[in-house]
């Protein structure tokens, strides 16, 4: 996208880079086995995530691939693998399970036994390389809970798009599982009729059904496993955690070395080249991961345990995001590709009844449902981390859904633009349960939902990511394809609010020519709002950065202000009818929209809002998707930013420290990790509107730190703060 104007950049230069040699992240090591899947270690690449752990001497592994959506829009796992080695070779007292971050693989070893597991970065293939010092009897089992049709209970439907609108015969259909000698194939083929068809009719869109995007009907997901030296023996039934399963068993009676290859297909075209063999796959994938860590890094030389933990967990969270670098679907905020047995995700009830006694496919807040306010927190950090190529899975999803959003808008209201709702299915329509019940003849385009009604501005954050990614990459051609998305999102607000005014016989514009945004919504919190500040700030920011805006800048209302205890503050809206949730949209003009903040006019107004707004104070938290840590950093509130970032990056309650508790959603809570990443980046590096770099604007001076992060106009910034002294080196400057 074209920027409306090029900015003046102020830079300071040093002749030598701060870093000496390549950055190599430290291995993450366990020296004891685990108790269950909640103590698993992540591993992945391309669009695959694995949970790997050793329990009672067996190596167990869940495999997930982005895009395994069934008829109910549950994000299915590809299955569970179990490797049993006779003689307990993993119990010799020298156990190590290591996540090699620099190479992207996991190694499990003890004595003369070593198993290395990785996903190929360029093709959806998983390898297990198994070596033993002496010949060993080994059993490799594929375990499936989808060996039969499984009716979903009402509570279990939270994993799907049905939620509480459970269909009469809501079933997770059985996979087709076939075995031949050393090979196994698994296929899940969706029925033609899915939750998509129900949603279209329920939302009164049958007349345009043929023009709507449908990724579910007839979708086929599959995997193929080939295990050298293993021969199929039999099947048996079992039970693991809360799930009954059937295992397909492959035996190797004299194992010394074997390679297991698992290739996955999510039903969409794959343009990448399959690896020639395991050795080639491991080599090229390791090279990619090493290059990934050179893009950006944060290091500390401080002995302070808090900052050491913050930096480590930032790195582990970035690794989780990197595992879906080339997925056609974005990383899910509610667990990503790393959910584990749901009985371990939440504490049992007071009477010890297990929570969520469901299959490993279960997660709350759906599988194919994209919740924009949560999803965005996983993708904003990718600008400063230099991972703009990984934005594609999220931005391309909106681009695929654009024709549906435009058609839906035209069908309901007869005007142009694209209406994207907050709770958005992967086929582009509102979640049917959240859509609500509509009396005959009512506005079928509006969600009759106390939290979601009139919340139509969240797609603008992804438009802004595309605009900024062009600037960070200094590459306009790469992001040109997203211009129609931004155009139609802005057009919607201009035309829809004039349409609403005409329908009600009221004024579309104020006397000064400004649009009247009513009814509106300040996030999910300030409802039936007049000119909500989060929406107004979004329109200001996107329209001012996008030269092709169909919404004239002079038509956008002013951000509403009000007075609290004699000080000017940002108002949530001019007026509103009720408060529904616990968000703080009055601080959205700080982040993500950066209208107020360090190096900007009226910093005092934003700080007044942070410290004095009674709702902002009452809603302050570091839980889940909360953003107070980001706002504190953007406002230069060092001690607040330190406190909240420390809380955000505290270790999760499971074994892997970046697996955080469900928060408001599900475990591992990736939107907590994403918001923590953003806040940490803002503590280290910010920019003024004219592009001047602000180093360590909210960083405690006693915490020694070094970083490589990215900035606008293709700049890479390396800086260090040691004993209170700042050094810096900046590359990519355009005079």
XYZ file of C-alpha atoms in Angstrom:
735
model
C 0.000 0.000 0.000
C 1.106 3.549 -0.626
C 1.778 5.754 2.337
C 0.088 9.146 2.237
C 3.449 10.788 2.831
C 7.052 9.822 3.451
C 8.408 10.782 6.827
C 11.602 12.447 7.966
C 13.762 9.972 9.888
C 16.279 11.018 12.510
C 19.071 8.475 13.008
C 22.356 8.066 14.824
C 24.978 5.700 13.457
C 27.834 3.622 14.775
C 30.466 2.105 12.490
C 30.138 -1.429 13.886
C 27.132 -3.590 14.713
C 26.552 -4.367 18.362
C 26.224 -8.112 17.831
C 29.289 -10.248 17.262
C 28.397 -13.316 15.207
C 25.041 -15.014 14.909
C 22.544 -15.129 17.719
C 21.893 -18.647 19.017
C 19.026 -19.034 21.505
C 19.664 -21.350 24.413
C 18.255 -24.871 24.416
C 15.332 -25.500 26.719
C 15.935 -28.699 28.714
C 14.018 -31.066 30.996
C 15.886 -33.746 32.946
C 12.849 -35.712 34.159
C 9.880 -37.226 32.296
C 6.369 -35.782 32.479
C 3.164 -36.878 34.169
C 0.665 -36.143 31.392
C 0.038 -34.083 28.264
C -0.201 -30.807 30.207
C 3.541 -31.250 30.782
C 4.270 -31.543 27.063
C 6.911 -29.654 25.108
C 6.009 -27.873 21.860
C 7.638 -28.511 18.525
C 6.597 -27.533 15.021
C 7.173 -25.882 11.693
C 5.434 -24.854 8.456
C 1.838 -25.199 9.733
C 2.283 -28.053 12.199
C 2.355 -28.083 15.982
C 3.234 -31.028 18.195
C 2.938 -31.687 21.922
C 5.718 -34.083 22.935
C 6.221 -35.701 26.312
C 7.515 -38.867 27.978
C 5.144 -40.623 30.350
C 5.737 -43.970 32.065
C 8.638 -44.657 29.710
C 6.659 -44.032 26.504
C 7.166 -41.112 24.129
C 3.804 -39.578 23.284
C 3.051 -36.969 20.663
C -0.026 -35.066 19.534
C 0.130 -33.635 16.015
C -1.963 -30.709 14.785
C -2.068 -29.000 11.417
C -3.623 -25.650 10.691
C -6.828 -26.071 8.700
C -8.159 -29.436 9.918
C -11.761 -28.129 10.139
C -14.537 -30.739 10.248
C -18.261 -30.409 9.460
C -18.881 -28.710 12.795
C -15.879 -26.411 12.325
C -13.934 -28.092 15.099
C -10.166 -27.827 14.606
C -9.304 -31.520 14.739
C -6.005 -32.959 15.841
C -4.336 -35.358 13.422
C -3.964 -37.962 16.179
C -1.665 -39.177 18.913
C 1.471 -41.308 18.486
C 3.066 -43.530 21.137
C 6.553 -45.011 20.921
C 7.280 -47.809 23.391
C 10.806 -49.194 23.676
C 11.187 -52.465 25.577
C 13.526 -52.556 28.562
C 12.755 -48.994 29.691
C 15.767 -47.385 27.964
C 14.474 -43.928 28.941
C 14.756 -44.765 32.635
C 18.532 -45.121 32.981
C 19.007 -41.974 35.025
C 20.427 -39.753 32.285
C 17.113 -38.520 30.857
C 17.059 -35.329 28.796
C 14.298 -33.820 26.719
C 15.583 -30.805 24.838
C 13.913 -28.195 22.688
C 16.678 -27.009 20.371
C 15.295 -23.583 19.521
C 18.063 -22.721 17.091
C 17.299 -25.830 15.013
C 13.589 -26.218 15.712
C 13.590 -29.828 16.872
C 13.120 -31.832 20.074
C 15.519 -34.540 21.212
C 14.736 -37.148 23.876
C 17.727 -39.121 25.098
C 18.872 -41.420 27.877
C 22.038 -43.485 27.785
C 22.395 -44.881 24.277
C 18.846 -44.080 23.179
C 18.019 -40.920 21.245
C 14.830 -39.856 19.474
C 14.770 -36.615 17.475
C 11.467 -35.110 16.326
C 10.879 -32.162 13.983
C 8.495 -30.726 11.413
C 9.779 -29.744 8.001
C 9.496 -25.956 7.650
C 8.764 -26.044 3.915
C 6.323 -28.943 3.711
C 3.758 -30.385 6.177
C 5.835 -33.404 7.147
C 6.910 -34.690 10.561
C 9.946 -36.907 11.145
C 10.926 -39.110 14.078
C 14.538 -40.288 13.951
C 14.999 -43.172 16.428
C 18.413 -44.579 17.408
C 19.406 -47.101 20.084
C 22.853 -48.350 21.106
C 21.666 -51.964 21.227
C 18.968 -53.753 19.283
C 15.652 -53.031 20.947
C 12.108 -54.297 20.656
C 9.923 -51.328 19.775
C 6.217 -50.639 19.315
C 4.961 -47.578 17.426
C 1.227 -46.963 17.830
C -1.169 -44.563 16.171
C -3.971 -43.795 18.619
C -7.297 -42.413 17.420
C -10.415 -41.422 19.333
C -12.123 -40.791 15.988
C -12.194 -44.477 15.072
C -15.982 -44.199 15.462
C -18.669 -41.549 15.164
C -18.793 -39.521 18.376
C -21.934 -37.534 19.283
C -21.070 -34.192 20.867
C -22.648 -33.171 24.138
C -23.989 -29.644 24.478
C -20.990 -28.619 26.600
C -18.600 -30.224 24.134
C -20.030 -28.146 21.267
C -17.953 -25.208 22.551
C -15.179 -26.707 20.405
C -17.235 -26.111 17.263
C -19.211 -23.318 15.632
C -22.460 -24.631 17.071
C -21.695 -23.541 20.642
C -25.132 -23.614 22.318
C -27.063 -24.022 19.038
C -26.348 -27.741 19.078
C -27.691 -29.544 16.029
C -30.036 -32.488 16.504
C -27.385 -34.931 15.315
C -24.156 -33.078 16.093
C -21.503 -35.702 15.456
C -17.768 -35.790 14.986
C -17.647 -38.310 12.180
C -15.187 -41.184 12.153
C -11.940 -41.081 10.226
C -11.172 -43.680 7.619
C -8.075 -45.540 8.863
C -6.223 -48.011 6.644
C -3.038 -50.004 7.202
C -0.748 -51.744 4.740
C 2.486 -53.340 5.939
C 4.721 -50.423 7.058
C 2.291 -47.665 6.149
C -0.822 -46.117 7.654
C -3.242 -43.647 6.104
C -5.939 -41.631 7.847
C -8.596 -39.583 6.071
C -11.336 -37.325 7.399
C -13.717 -36.301 4.622
C -16.414 -33.769 5.511
C -19.998 -34.266 4.490
C -21.368 -31.880 1.858
C -23.745 -30.323 4.416
C -21.984 -28.610 7.308
C -22.469 -25.863 9.865
C -21.839 -23.461 6.981
C -25.154 -24.410 5.359
C -27.027 -24.007 8.634
C -25.434 -20.604 9.226
C -26.321 -19.310 5.756
C -30.005 -20.141 6.257
C -30.100 -19.025 9.870
C -28.687 -15.632 8.896
C -31.116 -15.198 5.945
C -28.480 -15.431 3.204
C -29.838 -18.269 1.054
C -30.358 -15.901 -1.871
C -26.603 -15.328 -2.204
C -25.370 -18.700 -0.921
C -23.670 -19.665 -4.166
C -21.440 -16.572 -3.983
C -20.262 -17.210 -0.411
C -16.935 -18.806 0.494
C -17.331 -22.337 1.855
C -14.129 -24.004 3.117
C -15.958 -26.826 4.938
C -18.238 -28.768 2.597
C -16.457 -31.833 1.202
C -13.141 -30.790 2.755
C -10.725 -33.719 3.034
C -7.899 -33.882 5.574
C -5.456 -36.746 5.609
C -2.168 -38.093 6.862
C 0.152 -40.836 5.733
C 2.679 -42.517 8.002
C 5.576 -44.668 6.851
C 7.814 -46.276 9.462
C 11.016 -47.973 8.317
C 11.525 -51.367 9.887
C 8.118 -51.438 11.587
C 5.434 -53.950 10.601
C 1.750 -53.711 11.450
C 0.677 -56.264 14.052
C -2.759 -55.588 15.472
C -5.143 -53.083 17.014
C -6.316 -52.732 20.572
C -8.632 -50.474 22.541
C -7.559 -48.292 25.414
C -8.294 -45.213 27.434
C -6.136 -42.170 27.966
C -7.151 -39.240 30.168
C -10.860 -38.802 29.383
C -10.762 -40.435 25.953
C -11.311 -43.968 24.776
C -9.227 -44.767 21.720
C -8.108 -47.503 19.387
C -4.451 -47.986 18.578
C -2.925 -49.335 15.377
C 0.319 -51.036 16.402
C 3.533 -51.410 14.404
C 6.329 -53.639 15.706
C 10.087 -53.518 15.132
C 11.781 -56.573 16.646
C 15.387 -55.442 16.229
C 15.495 -51.661 16.246
C 18.857 -49.936 15.990
C 17.874 -47.037 13.775
C 14.576 -46.122 12.137
C 12.907 -43.091 10.624
C 9.180 -42.431 10.867
C 7.691 -40.037 8.325
C 4.236 -38.494 8.753
C 2.897 -36.335 5.921
C -0.219 -34.237 6.458
C -2.685 -32.611 4.080
C -5.325 -30.145 5.293
C -7.303 -30.277 2.067
C -5.793 -27.202 0.442
C -3.160 -26.967 -2.245
C 0.447 -27.243 -1.176
C 2.953 -25.419 -3.377
C 6.039 -26.290 -1.348
C 8.546 -28.965 -2.267
C 8.516 -32.188 -0.259
C 11.844 -33.075 1.391
C 13.987 -35.690 -0.359
C 14.646 -37.511 2.910
C 14.925 -36.968 6.651
C 18.513 -35.735 6.493
C 17.705 -33.102 3.884
C 14.589 -32.052 5.792
C 16.421 -31.618 9.063
C 19.213 -29.641 7.408
C 16.981 -27.192 5.544
C 14.589 -26.775 8.479
C 17.463 -26.109 10.880
C 18.804 -23.455 8.507
C 15.409 -21.749 8.454
C 15.120 -21.694 12.242
C 18.647 -20.342 12.622
C 17.820 -17.548 10.162
C 14.554 -16.928 12.023
C 16.466 -16.116 15.194
C 18.745 -13.691 13.309
C 15.783 -11.522 12.318
C 15.424 -10.207 15.842
C 16.323 -11.032 19.399
C 16.249 -9.723 22.951
C 19.022 -10.636 25.402
C 19.807 -9.672 28.959
C 23.007 -9.666 30.918
C 21.147 -8.803 34.093
C 21.239 -11.127 37.087
C 17.671 -10.101 37.939
C 15.450 -13.213 37.792
C 12.433 -11.234 36.598
C 14.056 -9.834 33.487
C 15.677 -13.200 32.730
C 12.264 -14.866 32.827
C 10.650 -12.109 30.755
C 13.240 -12.439 27.999
C 13.117 -16.246 27.987
C 9.318 -16.424 27.815
C 9.260 -13.806 25.046
C 11.560 -16.073 23.066
C 9.487 -19.191 23.749
C 6.284 -17.419 22.720
C 7.872 -16.256 19.480
C 8.845 -19.872 18.820
C 5.208 -20.979 19.200
C 4.175 -18.413 16.576
C 6.986 -19.500 14.263
C 5.629 -23.039 14.167
C 2.733 -21.768 11.991
C 4.904 -19.539 9.805
C 3.460 -20.842 6.551
C -0.033 -21.885 7.570
C -2.911 -20.944 5.283
C -4.900 -20.229 8.445
C -3.787 -18.021 11.333
C -2.568 -19.254 14.704
C -5.578 -19.568 16.970
C -5.586 -17.364 20.056
C -7.227 -20.138 22.105
C -4.440 -22.692 22.153
C -2.944 -22.421 18.697
C -1.670 -25.801 17.505
C -0.702 -26.862 21.038
C -3.835 -27.736 23.002
C -3.577 -30.828 25.200
C -6.028 -33.132 26.982
C -8.784 -30.793 28.171
C -9.132 -32.503 31.549
C -5.736 -31.010 32.445
C -6.424 -27.496 31.168
C -8.661 -26.399 34.039
C -8.896 -27.427 37.672
C -11.431 -30.091 38.652
C -14.664 -29.068 40.315
C -14.909 -28.863 44.107
C -16.260 -32.429 44.192
C -13.216 -33.602 42.141
C -15.304 -34.079 39.000
C -12.904 -33.665 36.076
C -13.344 -30.461 34.127
C -13.961 -30.831 30.400
C -14.022 -34.660 30.117
C -13.814 -34.495 26.338
C -11.542 -35.623 23.506
C -8.226 -33.946 22.629
C -10.054 -32.027 19.876
C -11.757 -29.892 22.520
C -11.061 -26.216 23.147
C -13.346 -23.399 24.217
C -14.244 -20.595 21.775
C -14.323 -22.806 18.734
C -11.931 -24.153 16.161
C -12.821 -22.236 13.017
C -14.094 -19.130 14.793
C -11.752 -16.158 14.501
C -12.170 -13.617 17.317
C -10.507 -10.498 15.970
C -9.745 -8.711 19.257
C -7.840 -11.808 20.360
C -6.250 -12.788 17.049
C -4.688 -9.353 16.496
C -2.546 -9.690 19.623
C -0.682 -12.623 18.051
C 0.125 -10.652 14.906
C 1.021 -7.101 16.019
C 4.374 -8.295 17.492
C 5.487 -9.590 14.089
C 6.236 -6.099 12.803
C 8.981 -5.325 15.312
C 10.224 -8.913 15.444
C 10.826 -8.828 11.684
C 8.391 -11.671 11.047
C 6.218 -9.809 8.554
C 6.152 -12.859 6.258
C 4.185 -14.646 8.993
C 1.426 -12.003 8.820
C 0.226 -13.595 5.593
C -1.773 -16.392 7.229
C -3.905 -13.832 9.095
C -4.104 -11.133 6.413
C -4.799 -13.622 3.614
C -7.671 -15.043 5.644
C -9.389 -11.653 5.607
C -8.615 -11.314 1.907
C -10.269 -14.691 1.184
C -13.319 -13.573 3.139
C -13.561 -10.143 1.492
C -15.987 -11.162 -1.303
C -18.301 -12.710 1.315
C -18.163 -9.557 3.464
C -18.966 -7.351 0.462
C -21.794 -9.613 -0.730
C -23.250 -9.849 2.766
C -23.195 -6.052 3.149
C -24.897 -5.509 -0.208
C -27.530 -8.171 0.522
C -28.527 -6.844 3.931
C -28.278 -3.099 3.420
C -27.951 -2.420 -0.291
C -24.762 -0.379 -0.074
C -21.068 -0.936 -0.632
C -18.218 -1.842 1.646
C -17.239 -4.894 3.668
C -18.744 -5.661 7.066
C -16.518 -7.947 9.128
C -17.890 -8.870 12.535
C -15.838 -9.464 15.675
C -16.794 -13.156 16.046
C -16.049 -14.283 12.498
C -16.281 -17.809 11.141
C -13.594 -19.038 8.760
C -16.249 -18.811 6.036
C -16.764 -15.102 6.704
C -20.120 -14.990 8.521
C -20.883 -14.240 12.167
C -20.844 -17.236 14.475
C -24.447 -18.542 14.319
C -24.845 -18.872 18.077
C -23.535 -15.353 18.636
C -25.683 -13.988 15.781
C -28.764 -14.204 17.965
C -32.487 -14.552 17.287
C -34.073 -12.086 14.869
C -37.793 -11.311 14.773
C -39.353 -11.390 11.315
C -38.496 -8.269 9.356
C -35.758 -7.048 11.702
C -32.310 -5.983 10.523
C -30.826 -9.373 9.676
C -27.376 -7.876 9.203
C -27.046 -6.866 12.846
C -25.991 -9.343 15.508
C -28.604 -9.434 18.241
C -26.005 -10.035 20.898
C -25.380 -7.918 23.970
C -21.594 -8.068 23.544
C -21.195 -7.989 19.773
C -23.903 -5.712 18.412
C -22.522 -2.944 16.163
C -18.894 -3.989 16.688
C -17.617 -3.679 13.122
C -14.249 -1.951 13.449
C -11.895 -4.781 14.418
C -10.901 -5.678 10.841
C -9.305 -2.225 10.589
C -6.440 -3.398 12.794
C -5.493 -6.003 10.192
C -5.731 -3.367 7.469
C -3.300 -1.264 9.517
C -0.934 -4.220 9.911
C -0.784 -4.551 6.124
C -0.103 -0.826 5.711
C 2.677 -0.855 8.312
C 4.162 -4.125 7.049
C 4.768 -2.427 3.710
C 6.656 0.308 5.539
C 8.619 -2.106 7.727
C 9.555 -4.192 4.677
C 10.018 -1.125 2.453
C 8.217 -3.167 -0.237
C 4.990 -1.814 -1.718
C 4.441 -4.529 -4.338
C 4.280 -7.301 -1.743
C 1.338 -5.704 0.075
C -0.507 -4.199 -2.894
C -2.986 -7.093 -2.832
C -4.409 -5.922 0.530
C -5.482 -2.512 -0.762
C -9.009 -3.731 -1.677
C -9.441 -5.017 1.881
C -8.627 -1.617 3.377
C -10.704 0.205 0.773
C -13.842 -1.827 1.413
C -13.507 -1.744 5.211
C -13.325 2.063 5.169
C -16.103 2.322 2.577
C -18.416 0.365 4.861
C -18.293 2.967 7.632
C -18.850 5.870 5.258
C -21.828 4.319 3.483
C -23.378 2.364 6.344
C -23.787 5.246 8.744
C -25.281 7.419 6.032
C -27.609 4.497 5.275
C -28.633 4.192 8.944
C -29.355 7.909 9.155
C -31.528 7.754 6.064
C -33.419 4.708 7.452
C -34.204 6.490 10.705
C -34.814 9.920 9.207
C -31.950 11.431 11.212
C -28.892 13.382 10.143
C -26.002 11.452 8.596
C -23.548 14.273 9.204
C -23.098 16.939 11.829
C -23.313 20.587 10.869
C -19.535 20.568 10.441
C -19.725 17.657 7.974
C -18.578 14.878 10.327
C -20.104 11.397 10.221
C -22.298 10.363 13.119
C -21.263 6.866 14.251
C -24.419 5.701 15.966
C -25.286 3.078 17.023
C -21.702 2.092 17.621
C -19.713 0.008 20.052
C -16.576 0.719 22.063
C -15.139 -2.807 21.804
C -17.557 -5.231 23.503
C -17.843 -2.894 26.462
C -19.506 0.481 25.773
C -22.725 -0.405 23.979
C -25.138 1.670 21.925
C -22.342 4.215 21.821
C -22.309 7.558 20.004
C -18.917 8.075 18.307
C -16.915 5.503 20.291
C -13.278 6.523 20.620
C -11.896 3.140 19.528
C -13.771 3.317 16.207
C -13.018 6.999 15.605
C -9.305 6.470 16.305
C -9.262 3.473 13.946
C -10.791 5.481 11.101
C -8.392 8.386 11.716
C -5.311 6.168 11.753
C -6.136 3.945 8.770
C -7.474 6.743 6.552
C -4.462 8.963 7.269
C -2.014 6.189 6.341
C -3.889 4.991 3.247
C -3.777 7.290 0.240
C -6.617 5.447 -1.497
C -9.145 5.942 1.296
C -12.747 6.196 0.043
C -13.651 7.848 3.352
C -12.728 11.560 3.219
C -10.564 12.386 6.195
C -12.528 15.538 6.951
C -15.667 13.416 7.419
C -14.219 11.426 10.344
C -15.400 12.687 13.752
C -13.051 13.981 16.423
C -11.964 11.616 19.183
C -14.294 12.364 22.111
C -12.821 13.895 25.255
C -14.213 14.606 28.699
C -13.026 15.979 32.031
C -12.276 13.932 35.138
C -11.334 15.805 38.320
C -10.443 18.845 36.268
C -8.172 17.008 33.812
C -8.886 16.272 30.164
C -9.186 12.559 29.371
C -10.141 10.447 26.357
C -13.798 9.430 26.632
C -14.999 5.920 25.729
C -17.607 7.627 23.513
C -19.654 10.806 23.515
C -22.416 8.863 25.278
C -23.297 5.187 25.726
C -26.191 3.162 27.055
C -24.481 0.444 29.128
C -21.192 -1.279 29.970
C -21.133 -4.938 28.912
C -17.541 -6.173 29.226
C -14.194 -5.202 30.812
C -12.234 -3.631 27.946
C -10.831 -0.095 27.888
C -11.470 1.362 24.411
C -10.705 4.880 25.656
C -7.038 3.841 25.521
C -7.180 2.403 21.989
C -6.103 5.822 20.645
C -2.807 5.007 22.429
C -2.530 1.457 21.117
C -3.135 0.187 18.539
C -3.836 3.525 16.895
C -0.873 5.560 18.240
C -2.585 8.937 18.107
C -1.504 9.653 21.698
C 1.729 8.479 23.289
C 5.445 9.116 23.646
C 6.692 11.774 21.236
C 3.141 12.792 20.344
C 0.965 15.753 21.168
C -1.134 15.748 24.327
C 0.641 12.882 26.090
C -0.863 14.301 29.284
C -4.406 13.557 28.062
C -3.599 9.899 27.542
C -1.787 9.619 30.882
C -4.731 11.276 32.619
C -6.979 8.631 31.063
C -4.728 5.813 32.241
C -4.511 7.088 35.821
C -7.907 8.732 36.388
C -10.607 7.050 34.316
C -12.562 5.032 36.917
C -13.477 2.336 34.400
C -9.886 2.015 33.176
C -8.742 1.622 36.780
C -11.429 -0.923 37.628
C -10.672 -2.998 34.532
C -6.862 -2.958 34.907
C -5.318 -6.408 34.813
C -2.572 -8.526 33.289
C -4.882 -11.484 32.672
C -5.309 -12.994 29.224
C -5.851 -10.455 26.453
C -5.667 -7.416 28.733
C -3.545 -4.593 27.253
C -2.632 -2.433 30.244
C 1.015 -3.465 29.964
C 1.069 -2.161 26.377
C -0.545 1.154 27.259
C 1.795 1.685 30.206
C 4.796 1.161 27.919
C 3.422 3.392 25.152
C 2.876 6.154 27.705
C 6.388 5.886 29.160
C 5.159 4.667 32.550
C 8.223 2.610 33.351
C 7.288 1.183 36.740
C 3.769 0.297 35.580
C 5.145 -1.322 32.455
C 7.676 -3.284 34.506
C 5.036 -4.525 36.944
C 2.488 -5.544 34.317
C 5.022 -7.091 31.930
C 6.464 -9.083 34.797
C 2.968 -10.404 35.555
C 2.209 -11.071 31.891
C 5.401 -13.043 31.386
C 5.190 -15.021 34.621
C 5.472 -18.768 34.015
C 2.292 -20.596 33.139
C 0.940 -23.247 35.527
C 1.869 -26.213 33.354
C 5.423 -27.404 32.704
C 6.361 -25.432 29.611
C 6.514 -21.838 30.882
C 4.914 -20.284 27.758
C 1.846 -22.511 28.095
C -0.388 -20.103 29.989
C -3.661 -20.901 31.742
C -6.965 -20.354 29.868
C -7.412 -16.765 31.056
C -10.640 -15.667 29.378
C -10.315 -18.305 26.655
C -8.336 -21.585 26.546
C -4.921 -23.068 27.224
C -2.280 -22.420 26.171
C -3.458 -18.811 26.102
C -1.602 -17.335 23.135
C -3.300 -13.934 23.268
C -1.715 -13.456 26.677
C 1.677 -14.247 25.181
C 1.073 -11.943 22.214
C 0.031 -8.987 24.357
C 3.051 -9.594 26.585
C 5.328 -9.528 23.523
C 3.872 -6.217 22.317
C 4.342 -4.594 25.707
C 7.956 -5.726 25.987
C 8.757 -4.435 22.501
C 7.187 -1.066 23.340
C 9.287 -0.802 26.489
C 12.398 -1.122 24.313
C 11.594 0.729 21.097
C 9.025 3.265 19.917
C 8.781 5.855 17.144
C 7.463 9.386 16.963
C 5.067 10.326 14.137
C 7.980 11.712 12.092
C 9.959 8.490 12.505
C 12.424 9.452 15.236
C 13.369 6.347 17.209
C 12.837 6.317 20.962
C 15.138 3.814 22.646
C 14.212 2.283 26.010
C 11.254 4.687 26.513
C 9.810 2.602 29.355
C 12.691 0.329 30.358
C 14.117 0.215 33.912
C 17.621 1.625 33.682
C 18.984 -0.950 36.138
C 18.025 -3.855 33.824
C 20.859 -4.452 31.354
C 19.403 -5.417 27.987
C 20.327 -5.822 24.306
C 17.983 -6.143 21.363
C 17.619 -6.325 17.626
C 14.161 -5.163 16.524
C 12.661 -3.628 13.405
C 11.246 -0.193 12.655
C 9.595 1.678 9.813
C 11.242 2.238 6.412
C 12.974 -1.113 6.517
C 15.233 -0.254 9.435
C 16.822 -2.768 11.755
C 17.693 -1.378 15.175
C 20.307 -2.897 17.480
C 20.743 -1.254 20.854
C 22.020 -2.035 24.313
C 21.560 -0.535 27.739
C 24.424 -1.467 30.051
C 25.062 0.227 33.391
C 22.779 3.029 32.271
C 24.728 3.667 29.024
C 22.980 3.331 25.644
C 24.741 2.223 22.476
C 22.980 1.734 19.156
C 23.410 0.757 15.534
C 20.772 1.247 12.837
C 20.753 -0.170 9.331
C 18.370 0.265 6.437
C 18.246 4.062 6.563
C 16.746 5.768 3.527
C 18.136 9.362 3.332
